[in-house]
């Protein structure tokens, strides 16, 4: 659809511009505060990036709906909704670790049709369009052909309430990790999904996510040939994305 391609193009341009500013601004000390836990951070660049993106969207598409990590919901009268995480991996960003990204998903009548994930420090632009495929810096990407869990490298993460509840993903890790080739925790759920899409990881799963963490990344993973599962649970989203050759085995092990 031409309309989707135009939105994709704009989302990429805005993500590139915001990403440059994130890198530039990270050279100086930055204001930050905590949200749900001491390590659940929001930096001034989360806020700046979100305003930059929402203002641009408002200017181009005044009737579009938006859902964003820092400021919430913007109503509108349109079948389109933008789902935005201004920085996924804020803790990494605040510490100078390069694994963070801007994540923009666009829904049409409730279904994700465009996904853009830009990692400024890696200068990597991931993009996907429903039924058209997924790309990294302009080249088509595909999930891995792995069929064996003991050869697979799989990513996951831990929710911010990990110290106060037993539903903190550690039971799943204990069950799954001994069966894997390798395990990684990058600190960005959106980037993990993109890594599944381009076969750097064979799968990833996380619990208690929000839709802005995974909206774009899940489209990337499925358009690259992966199998995905999302459950809306009481405390947030459970999301699993895997190369088709290991999906069933991993899904059965996690039992979520
Ligand atoms: C976080 C990252 C992390 C995941 C957390 C998310 P944020 O997003 O995606 O990998 O484990 O649950 O909240 O806070 O950096 O935007
Ligand atoms: Ca996030």
Coordinates of N, CA, C and O in Angstrom, one line a residue, residues 73-236:
X73 N -1.4 8.1 25.7 CA -2.3 7.9 24.5 C -2.7 9.2 23.9 O -3.1 10.2 24.6
X74 N -2.7 9.3 22.6 CA -3.2 10.5 21.9 C -4.4 10.0 21.1 O -4.3 9.1 20.2
X75 N -5.6 10.6 21.3 CA -6.8 10.2 20.6 C -6.8 10.7 19.2 O -6.1 11.7 18.9
X76 N -7.6 10.2 18.4 CA -7.7 10.7 17.0 C -8.9 10.0 16.3 O -9.4 9.0 16.9
X77 N -9.2 10.4 15.1 CA -10.2 9.7 14.3 C -9.7 9.2 13.0 O -9.8 9.8 12.0
X78 N -9.0 8.0 13.1 CA -8.3 7.5 12.0 C -8.1 6.0 12.2 O -8.1 5.5 13.4
X79 N -8.0 5.2 11.2 CA -7.7 3.8 11.3 C -6.2 3.5 11.7 O -5.8 2.4 12.0
X80 N -5.4 4.6 11.7 CA -4.0 4.5 11.9 C -3.6 4.8 13.4 O -4.1 5.8 13.9
X81 N -2.7 4.0 13.9 CA -2.2 4.3 15.3 C -0.7 4.0 15.3 O -0.2 3.0 14.9
X82 N 0.1 5.0 15.8 CA 1.5 4.9 15.9 C 1.9 4.5 17.3 O 1.4 5.1 18.3
X83 N 2.7 3.4 17.4 CA 3.0 2.9 18.8 C 4.6 3.1 18.9 O 5.4 2.5 18.2
X84 N 4.9 3.9 19.9 CA 6.3 4.5 19.9 C 7.0 4.2 21.2 O 6.5 4.5 22.3
X85 N 8.2 3.7 21.1 CA 9.2 3.7 22.2 C 10.3 4.6 21.8 O 11.1 4.3 20.9
X86 N 10.5 5.7 22.5 CA 11.5 6.7 22.0 C 12.9 6.2 22.2 O 13.8 6.5 21.5
X87 N 13.1 5.4 23.3 CA 14.4 4.7 23.5 C 14.1 3.4 24.2 O 13.6 3.3 25.3
X88 N 14.3 2.3 23.4 CA 14.1 1.0 24.1 C 15.5 0.5 24.4 O 16.4 0.4 23.5
X89 N 15.8 0.3 25.7 CA 17.1 0.1 26.2 C 17.6 1.3 26.9 O 18.8 1.7 26.7
X90 N 16.8 2.0 27.6 CA 17.2 3.3 28.2 C 18.4 3.1 29.2 O 19.2 4.0 29.3
X91 N 18.4 2.0 29.9 CA 19.5 1.8 30.9 C 20.8 1.7 30.1 O 21.8 2.3 30.5
X92 N 20.8 1.0 28.9 CA 22.0 0.9 28.1 C 22.4 2.3 27.7 O 23.6 2.7 27.7
X93 N 21.4 3.1 27.2 CA 21.7 4.4 26.7 C 22.4 5.3 27.8 O 23.4 6.0 27.6
X94 N 21.8 5.2 29.0 CA 22.3 6.0 30.1 C 23.7 5.6 30.5 O 24.4 6.4 31.1
X95 N 24.1 4.4 30.2 CA 25.4 3.9 30.6 C 26.4 3.9 29.5 O 27.5 3.3 29.7
X96 N 26.0 4.3 28.3 CA 27.0 4.3 27.2 C 27.1 3.0 26.5 O 28.0 2.7 25.8
X97 N 26.2 2.0 26.8 CA 26.2 0.8 26.1 C 25.4 1.0 24.8 O 24.4 1.7 24.7
X98 N 25.9 0.4 23.7 CA 25.4 0.8 22.4 C 24.0 0.1 22.0 O 23.5 0.4 20.9
X99 N 23.5 -0.8 22.8 CA 22.3 -1.5 22.4 C 21.0 -0.8 22.9 O 20.4 -1.2 23.9
X100 N 20.7 0.2 22.1 CA 19.4 0.9 22.4 C 18.8 1.3 21.0 O 19.6 1.3 20.0
X101 N 17.6 1.6 21.0 CA 17.0 1.9 19.7 C 15.7 2.8 19.8 O 15.2 2.9 20.9
X102 N 15.3 3.3 18.7 CA 14.0 4.0 18.6 C 13.1 3.0 17.9 O 13.4 2.4 16.9
X103 N 11.9 2.7 18.5 CA 11.0 1.7 17.9 C 9.7 2.4 17.5 O 9.0 3.0 18.4
X104 N 9.3 2.3 16.3 CA 8.1 2.9 15.8 C 7.3 1.8 15.1 O 7.7 1.2 14.1
X105 N 6.1 1.5 15.6 CA 5.2 0.5 14.9 C 4.0 1.3 14.4 O 3.5 2.2 15.1
X106 N 3.4 1.0 13.3 CA 2.2 1.6 12.8 C 1.1 0.6 12.6 O 1.3 -0.4 11.9
X107 N 0.0 0.8 13.3 CA -1.2 -0.1 13.1 C -2.2 0.5 12.2 O -2.4 1.7 12.2
X108 N -2.8 -0.4 11.4 CA -3.9 0.0 10.5 C -5.1 -0.9 10.9 O -5.0 -2.2 10.9
X109 N -6.2 -0.3 11.4 CA -7.3 -1.1 11.9 C -6.9 -2.1 12.9 O -7.3 -3.3 12.8
X110 N -6.0 -1.8 13.8 CA -5.6 -2.7 14.9 C -4.5 -3.7 14.5 O -4.0 -4.4 15.4
X111 N -4.1 -3.7 13.3 CA -3.0 -4.7 12.9 C -1.7 -4.0 12.5 O -1.8 -3.0 11.8
X112 N -0.6 -4.5 13.0 CA 0.7 -3.8 12.7 C 1.0 -4.0 11.2 O 1.1 -5.1 10.7
X113 N 1.3 -2.9 10.5 CA 1.5 -2.9 9.1 C 2.9 -2.4 8.8 O 3.5 -2.7 7.7
X114 N 3.5 -1.6 9.6 CA 4.8 -1.0 9.4 C 5.6 -1.1 10.7 O 5.1 -0.8 11.8
X115 N 6.9 -1.5 10.6 CA 7.8 -1.5 11.8 C 9.1 -0.8 11.4 O 9.7 -1.2 10.4
X116 N 9.5 0.1 12.3 CA 10.9 0.7 12.1 C 11.6 0.6 13.4 O 11.0 1.0 14.4
X117 N 12.8 0.1 13.4 CA 13.6 0.1 14.6 C 15.0 0.6 14.2 O 15.6 0.0 13.3
X118 N 15.4 1.7 14.8 CA 16.7 2.3 14.4 C 17.6 2.3 15.7 O 17.2 2.8 16.7
X119 N 18.8 1.7 15.5 CA 19.8 1.7 16.6 C 20.9 2.7 16.2 O 21.7 2.4 15.4
X120 N 20.8 3.9 16.8 CA 21.7 5.0 16.3 C 23.2 4.7 16.5 O 24.0 4.9 15.6
X121 N 23.6 4.1 17.6 CA 25.0 3.8 17.9 C 25.6 2.7 16.9 O 26.7 2.7 16.6
X122 N 24.7 1.8 16.5 CA 25.1 0.8 15.6 C 24.9 1.2 14.2 O 25.3 0.6 13.2
X123 N 24.2 2.4 14.0 CA 23.7 2.9 12.7 C 23.0 1.7 11.9 O 23.4 1.5 10.8
X124 N 22.1 1.1 12.6 CA 21.3 0.0 11.9 C 19.9 0.4 11.8 O 19.2 0.7 12.9
X125 N 19.3 0.3 10.6 CA 17.9 0.6 10.4 C 17.2 -0.6 10.0 O 17.5 -1.2 8.9
X126 N 16.3 -1.1 10.9 CA 15.5 -2.3 10.6 C 14.1 -1.8 10.2 O 13.6 -0.9 10.8
X127 N 13.6 -2.4 9.1 CA 12.2 -2.0 8.7 C 11.5 -3.2 8.1 O 12.1 -4.1 7.6
X128 N 10.2 -3.1 8.3 CA 9.3 -4.2 7.8 C 8.0 -3.6 7.4 O 7.5 -2.6 8.0
X129 N 7.4 -4.2 6.3 CA 6.0 -3.8 5.9 C 5.2 -5.1 5.8 O 5.8 -6.1 5.3
X130 N 4.0 -5.1 6.3 CA 3.2 -6.3 6.4 C 3.1 -7.0 5.0 O 2.9 -6.3 4.0
X131 N 3.4 -8.2 4.9 CA 3.3 -9.1 3.7 C 4.4 -8.7 2.7 O 4.3 -9.2 1.5
X132 N 5.3 -7.8 3.0 CA 6.3 -7.5 2.0 C 7.7 -7.9 2.4 O 8.6 -7.9 1.6
X133 N 8.0 -8.2 3.7 CA 9.3 -8.6 4.1 C 9.9 -7.6 5.1 O 9.3 -6.7 5.5
X134 N 11.2 -8.0 5.4 CA 12.0 -7.2 6.4 C 13.4 -6.9 5.9 O 13.9 -7.7 5.1
X135 N 13.9 -5.8 6.3 CA 15.2 -5.3 5.8 C 16.1 -4.8 6.9 O 15.6 -4.2 7.9
X136 N 17.4 -4.9 6.7 CA 18.3 -4.2 7.6 C 19.3 -3.4 6.7 O 19.9 -4.0 5.8
X137 N 19.3 -2.1 7.0 CA 20.1 -1.2 6.1 C 19.9 -1.5 4.6 O 20.8 -1.5 3.9
X138 N 18.6 -1.7 4.2 CA 18.3 -1.9 2.8 C 18.4 -3.3 2.3 O 18.1 -3.6 1.1
X139 N 19.0 -4.2 3.0 CA 19.1 -5.6 2.5 C 18.1 -6.5 3.2 O 17.8 -6.4 4.4
X140 N 17.5 -7.4 2.4 CA 16.5 -8.3 2.9 C 17.1 -9.2 4.1 O 18.2 -9.6 4.0
X141 N 16.3 -9.4 5.1 CA 16.8 -10.3 6.2 C 15.8 -11.5 6.4 O 14.6 -11.4 6.1
X142 N 16.4 -12.5 7.0 CA 15.6 -13.8 7.2 C 16.0 -14.4 8.6 O 17.2 -14.2 8.9
X143 N 15.1 -15.0 9.2 CA 15.4 -15.7 10.5 C 16.3 -16.9 10.2 O 16.4 -17.3 9.0
X144 N 16.9 -17.4 11.2 CA 17.9 -18.5 11.0 C 17.3 -19.8 10.6 O 16.0 -20.0 10.8
X145 N 18.1 -20.7 10.1 CA 17.6 -22.1 9.8 C 17.8 -23.1 10.8 O 17.6 -24.3 10.6
X146 N 18.2 -22.6 12.0 CA 18.5 -23.6 13.1 C 17.3 -24.5 13.4 O 16.2 -24.1 13.4
X147 N 17.7 -25.8 13.6 CA 16.6 -26.7 14.0 C 16.9 -27.3 15.4 O 16.1 -28.1 15.9
X148 N 18.1 -27.0 15.9 CA 18.4 -27.6 17.2 C 18.6 -26.6 18.3 O 19.4 -25.6 18.1
X149 N 17.9 -26.8 19.4 CA 18.0 -25.9 20.5 C 19.5 -25.9 21.1 O 19.9 -24.8 21.5
X150 N 20.1 -27.0 21.0 CA 21.5 -27.0 21.6 C 22.5 -26.3 20.7 O 23.7 -26.2 21.1
X151 N 22.1 -25.8 19.6 CA 22.9 -25.0 18.7 C 22.4 -23.5 18.7 O 23.0 -22.7 18.1
X152 N 21.3 -23.3 19.3 CA 20.6 -22.0 19.2 C 21.2 -21.0 20.2 O 21.5 -21.4 21.4
X153 N 21.3 -19.7 19.8 CA 21.6 -18.7 20.8 C 20.3 -17.8 20.9 O 19.8 -17.3 19.9
X154 N 19.9 -17.7 22.2 CA 18.5 -17.1 22.4 C 18.7 -16.0 23.4 O 19.4 -16.0 24.4
X155 N 17.9 -14.9 23.2 CA 17.9 -13.7 24.0 C 16.7 -13.7 24.9 O 15.6 -14.2 24.6
X156 N 16.8 -13.0 26.1 CA 15.7 -12.8 26.9 C 16.0 -11.6 27.8 O 17.0 -10.9 27.6
X157 N 15.1 -11.3 28.8 CA 15.4 -10.2 29.7 C 14.6 -10.4 31.0 O 13.8 -11.4 31.1
X158 N 14.7 -9.4 31.9 CA 14.0 -9.5 33.2 C 13.2 -8.3 33.4 O 13.7 -7.2 33.2
X159 N 12.0 -8.4 34.0 CA 11.2 -7.2 34.2 C 11.7 -6.4 35.4 O 12.5 -6.9 36.2
X160 N 11.3 -5.1 35.4 CA 11.7 -4.2 36.5 C 11.3 -4.6 37.9 O 11.9 -4.2 38.9
X161 N 10.2 -5.5 38.0 CA 9.8 -5.9 39.3 C 10.5 -7.3 39.7 O 10.0 -8.0 40.6
X162 N 11.6 -7.6 39.1 CA 12.2 -8.9 39.3 C 12.6 -9.2 40.7 O 12.6 -10.4 41.1
X163 N 12.8 -8.2 41.5 CA 13.2 -8.4 42.9 C 12.1 -8.6 43.9 O 12.3 -9.0 45.0
X164 N 10.9 -8.3 43.4 CA 9.7 -8.4 44.4 C 8.7 -9.4 44.0 O 7.6 -9.5 44.6
X165 N 9.0 -10.2 42.9 CA 8.0 -11.3 42.5 C 8.7 -12.5 42.0 O 9.8 -12.4 41.5
X166 N 8.0 -13.6 42.2 CA 8.7 -14.9 41.6 C 8.4 -15.0 40.2 O 9.1 -15.8 39.5
X167 N 7.4 -14.2 39.6 CA 7.2 -14.3 38.2 C 8.1 -13.3 37.5 O 7.7 -12.2 37.0
X168 N 9.4 -13.6 37.6 CA 10.4 -12.6 37.1 C 11.3 -13.2 36.0 O 12.4 -12.7 35.7
X169 N 10.8 -14.3 35.4 CA 11.4 -14.9 34.2 C 12.6 -15.9 34.6 O 13.0 -16.6 33.8
X170 N 13.0 -15.8 35.9 CA 14.1 -16.7 36.2 C 13.7 -18.2 36.2 O 14.5 -19.0 35.7
X171 N 12.4 -18.5 36.5 CA 12.1 -20.0 36.4 C 12.2 -20.4 34.9 O 12.6 -21.5 34.7
X172 N 11.8 -19.6 34.0 CA 11.9 -19.9 32.6 C 13.4 -20.1 32.2 O 13.7 -21.0 31.4
X173 N 14.2 -19.1 32.6 CA 15.6 -19.2 32.3 C 16.2 -20.5 32.8 O 17.0 -21.1 32.1
X174 N 15.8 -20.8 34.0 CA 16.4 -22.1 34.6 C 16.0 -23.3 33.8 O 16.7 -24.2 33.7
X175 N 14.8 -23.3 33.3 CA 14.2 -24.4 32.5 C 14.9 -24.4 31.1 O 15.3 -25.5 30.6
X176 N 15.1 -23.3 30.5 CA 15.5 -23.2 29.1 C 17.0 -23.2 28.9 O 17.5 -23.9 28.0
X177 N 17.7 -22.4 29.7 CA 19.1 -22.1 29.4 C 20.0 -23.4 29.3 O 20.8 -23.5 28.4
X178 N 19.8 -24.4 30.2 CA 20.6 -25.6 30.1 C 20.4 -26.3 28.8 O 21.3 -27.1 28.4
X179 N 19.3 -26.1 28.1 CA 19.0 -26.8 26.8 C 19.6 -26.0 25.6 O 19.6 -26.6 24.5
X180 N 20.1 -24.8 25.8 CA 20.5 -23.9 24.7 C 22.0 -24.0 24.3 O 22.8 -24.4 25.2
X181 N 22.3 -23.6 23.1 CA 23.7 -23.4 22.8 C 24.2 -22.2 23.6 O 25.3 -22.2 24.1
X182 N 23.5 -21.1 23.6 CA 23.9 -19.9 24.3 C 22.7 -19.0 24.6 O 21.6 -19.2 24.1
X183 N 23.0 -18.1 25.6 CA 21.9 -17.2 26.1 C 22.5 -15.8 26.1 O 23.6 -15.6 26.5
X184 N 21.7 -14.8 25.7 CA 22.1 -13.4 25.8 C 21.1 -12.5 26.4 O 19.9 -12.7 26.2
X185 N 21.5 -11.4 27.1 CA 20.6 -10.4 27.6 C 21.2 -9.1 27.1 O 22.2 -8.6 27.6
X186 N 20.6 -8.5 26.0 CA 21.1 -7.3 25.5 C 20.6 -6.0 26.2 O 21.2 -5.0 26.1
X187 N 19.4 -6.1 26.8 CA 18.8 -4.9 27.4 C 17.9 -4.2 26.6 O 17.4 -3.1 27.0
X188 N 17.5 -4.7 25.4 CA 16.5 -4.0 24.6 C 15.7 -5.1 23.9 O 16.1 -5.9 23.0
X189 N 14.4 -5.2 24.3 CA 13.5 -6.2 23.8 C 13.3 -6.0 22.3 O 13.3 -7.0 21.5
X190 N 13.2 -4.7 21.9 CA 13.0 -4.4 20.4 C 14.2 -4.9 19.6 O 14.0 -5.5 18.5
X191 N 15.4 -4.6 20.1 CA 16.6 -5.0 19.3 C 16.7 -6.6 19.3 O 17.2 -7.1 18.3
X192 N 16.3 -7.2 20.4 CA 16.4 -8.7 20.4 C 15.5 -9.2 19.3 O 15.9 -10.2 18.6
X193 N 14.3 -8.7 19.1 CA 13.4 -9.2 18.1 C 14.0 -8.9 16.7 O 13.9 -9.8 15.8
X194 N 14.7 -7.8 16.5 CA 15.4 -7.5 15.3 C 16.5 -8.5 15.0 O 16.8 -8.9 13.9
X195 N 17.2 -8.8 16.1 CA 18.3 -9.8 16.0 C 17.8 -11.2 15.6 O 18.4 -11.9 14.9
X196 N 16.6 -11.5 16.1 CA 15.9 -12.8 15.6 C 15.7 -12.6 14.1 O 15.9 -13.6 13.3
X197 N 15.1 -11.5 13.7 CA 14.8 -11.3 12.3 C 16.0 -11.4 11.4 O 15.9 -11.9 10.3
X198 N 17.2 -11.0 11.8 CA 18.4 -11.1 10.9 C 19.3 -12.3 11.3 O 20.4 -12.3 10.9
X199 N 18.8 -13.2 12.1 CA 19.5 -14.5 12.4 C 20.7 -14.3 13.3 O 21.5 -15.2 13.4
X200 N 20.9 -13.1 14.0 CA 22.0 -13.0 14.9 C 21.6 -13.8 16.2 O 22.4 -14.4 16.9
X201 N 20.3 -13.8 16.5 CA 19.7 -14.7 17.5 C 18.8 -15.7 16.8 O 18.2 -15.4 15.8
X202 N 18.6 -16.8 17.4 CA 17.7 -17.8 16.9 C 16.3 -17.7 17.5 O 15.3 -18.1 16.9
X203 N 16.2 -17.0 18.6 CA 14.9 -16.7 19.2 C 15.1 -15.7 20.4 O 16.2 -15.5 20.8
X204 N 14.0 -15.2 20.8 CA 14.0 -14.3 22.0 C 12.6 -14.4 22.7 O 11.6 -14.6 22.0
X205 N 12.6 -14.3 24.0 CA 11.3 -14.2 24.7 C 11.4 -13.2 25.9 O 12.6 -13.0 26.3
X206 N 10.4 -12.6 26.2 CA 10.4 -11.8 27.5 C 9.0 -11.7 28.0 O 8.0 -11.9 27.3
X207 N 8.9 -11.4 29.3 CA 7.5 -11.3 30.0 C 7.4 -9.8 30.4 O 8.3 -9.1 30.5
X208 N 6.1 -9.4 30.7 CA 5.8 -8.1 31.2 C 6.3 -7.0 30.4 O 6.8 -6.0 30.9
X209 N 6.2 -7.1 29.1 CA 6.5 -6.1 28.1 C 5.3 -5.2 27.9 O 4.2 -5.5 28.2
X210 N 5.6 -4.1 27.2 CA 4.5 -3.2 26.7 C 4.5 -3.2 25.2 O 5.4 -3.6 24.6
X211 N 3.3 -2.8 24.6 CA 3.3 -2.9 23.2 C 4.3 -2.1 22.5 O 4.8 -2.4 21.4
X212 N 4.7 -0.9 23.1 CA 5.7 -0.1 22.4 C 7.1 -0.8 22.4 O 7.9 -0.5 21.5
X213 N 7.3 -1.7 23.3 CA 8.6 -2.4 23.3 C 8.7 -3.4 22.1 O 9.8 -3.6 21.6
X214 N 7.5 -3.9 21.7 CA 7.6 -5.1 20.7 C 6.8 -4.9 19.4 O 6.9 -5.7 18.5
X215 N 6.1 -3.8 19.3 CA 5.2 -3.6 18.2 C 5.9 -3.7 16.9 O 5.6 -4.5 16.0
X216 N 7.0 -3.0 16.7 CA 7.8 -3.0 15.5 C 8.6 -4.3 15.4 O 8.6 -4.9 14.3
X217 N 9.2 -4.7 16.5 CA 10.1 -5.9 16.4 C 9.4 -7.1 16.1 O 10.0 -8.0 15.4
X218 N 8.2 -7.3 16.6 CA 7.4 -8.5 16.2 C 7.1 -8.6 14.7 O 7.2 -9.7 14.1
X219 N 6.8 -7.4 14.2 CA 6.5 -7.5 12.7 C 7.8 -7.8 12.0 O 7.8 -8.6 11.0
X220 N 9.0 -7.2 12.4 CA 10.3 -7.5 11.8 C 10.5 -9.1 11.9 O 10.8 -9.7 10.8
X221 N 10.3 -9.7 13.0 CA 10.6 -11.1 13.2 C 9.7 -11.9 12.3 O 10.1 -12.9 11.7
X222 N 8.4 -11.6 12.3 CA 7.5 -12.4 11.5 C 7.7 -12.2 10.0 O 7.7 -13.1 9.2
X223 N 7.9 -11.0 9.6 CA 8.2 -10.7 8.1 C 9.5 -11.3 7.7 O 9.7 -11.5 6.5
X224 N 10.4 -11.6 8.6 CA 11.7 -12.2 8.2 C 11.5 -13.8 8.2 O 12.5 -14.5 8.0
X225 N 10.3 -14.3 8.5 CA 10.1 -15.7 8.4 C 10.0 -16.4 9.8 O 9.8 -17.6 9.8
X226 N 10.0 -15.6 10.9 CA 9.9 -16.2 12.2 C 8.5 -16.5 12.6 O 7.6 -16.0 12.1
X227 N 8.4 -17.3 13.7 CA 7.1 -17.6 14.3 C 7.0 -16.8 15.6 O 8.0 -16.7 16.3
X228 N 5.9 -16.2 15.8 CA 5.7 -15.3 17.0 C 4.5 -15.7 17.8 O 3.6 -16.3 17.3
X229 N 4.6 -15.4 19.1 CA 3.4 -15.6 20.0 C 3.4 -14.4 21.0 O 4.4 -14.0 21.5
X230 N 2.2 -13.9 21.1 CA 2.0 -12.8 22.1 C 0.8 -13.1 23.0 O -0.2 -13.4 22.5
X231 N 1.0 -13.0 24.3 CA -0.1 -13.2 25.2 C -0.3 -11.9 26.0 O 0.7 -11.3 26.5
X232 N -1.5 -11.4 26.1 CA -1.8 -10.3 26.9 C -2.1 -10.8 28.3 O -3.1 -11.4 28.6
X233 N -1.1 -10.6 29.2 CA -1.3 -11.1 30.6 C -1.6 -10.0 31.5 O -1.5 -8.8 31.1
X234 N -1.9 -10.3 32.8 CA -2.3 -9.3 33.7 C -1.2 -8.2 33.9 O -1.5 -7.0 34.0
X235 N 0.0 -8.6 33.9 CA 1.1 -7.7 34.2 C 1.8 -7.2 32.9 O 2.9 -6.7 33.0
X236 N 1.3 -7.5 31.8 CA 1.9 -7.0 30.5 C 1.9 -8.1 29.5 O 1.3 -9.1 29.6

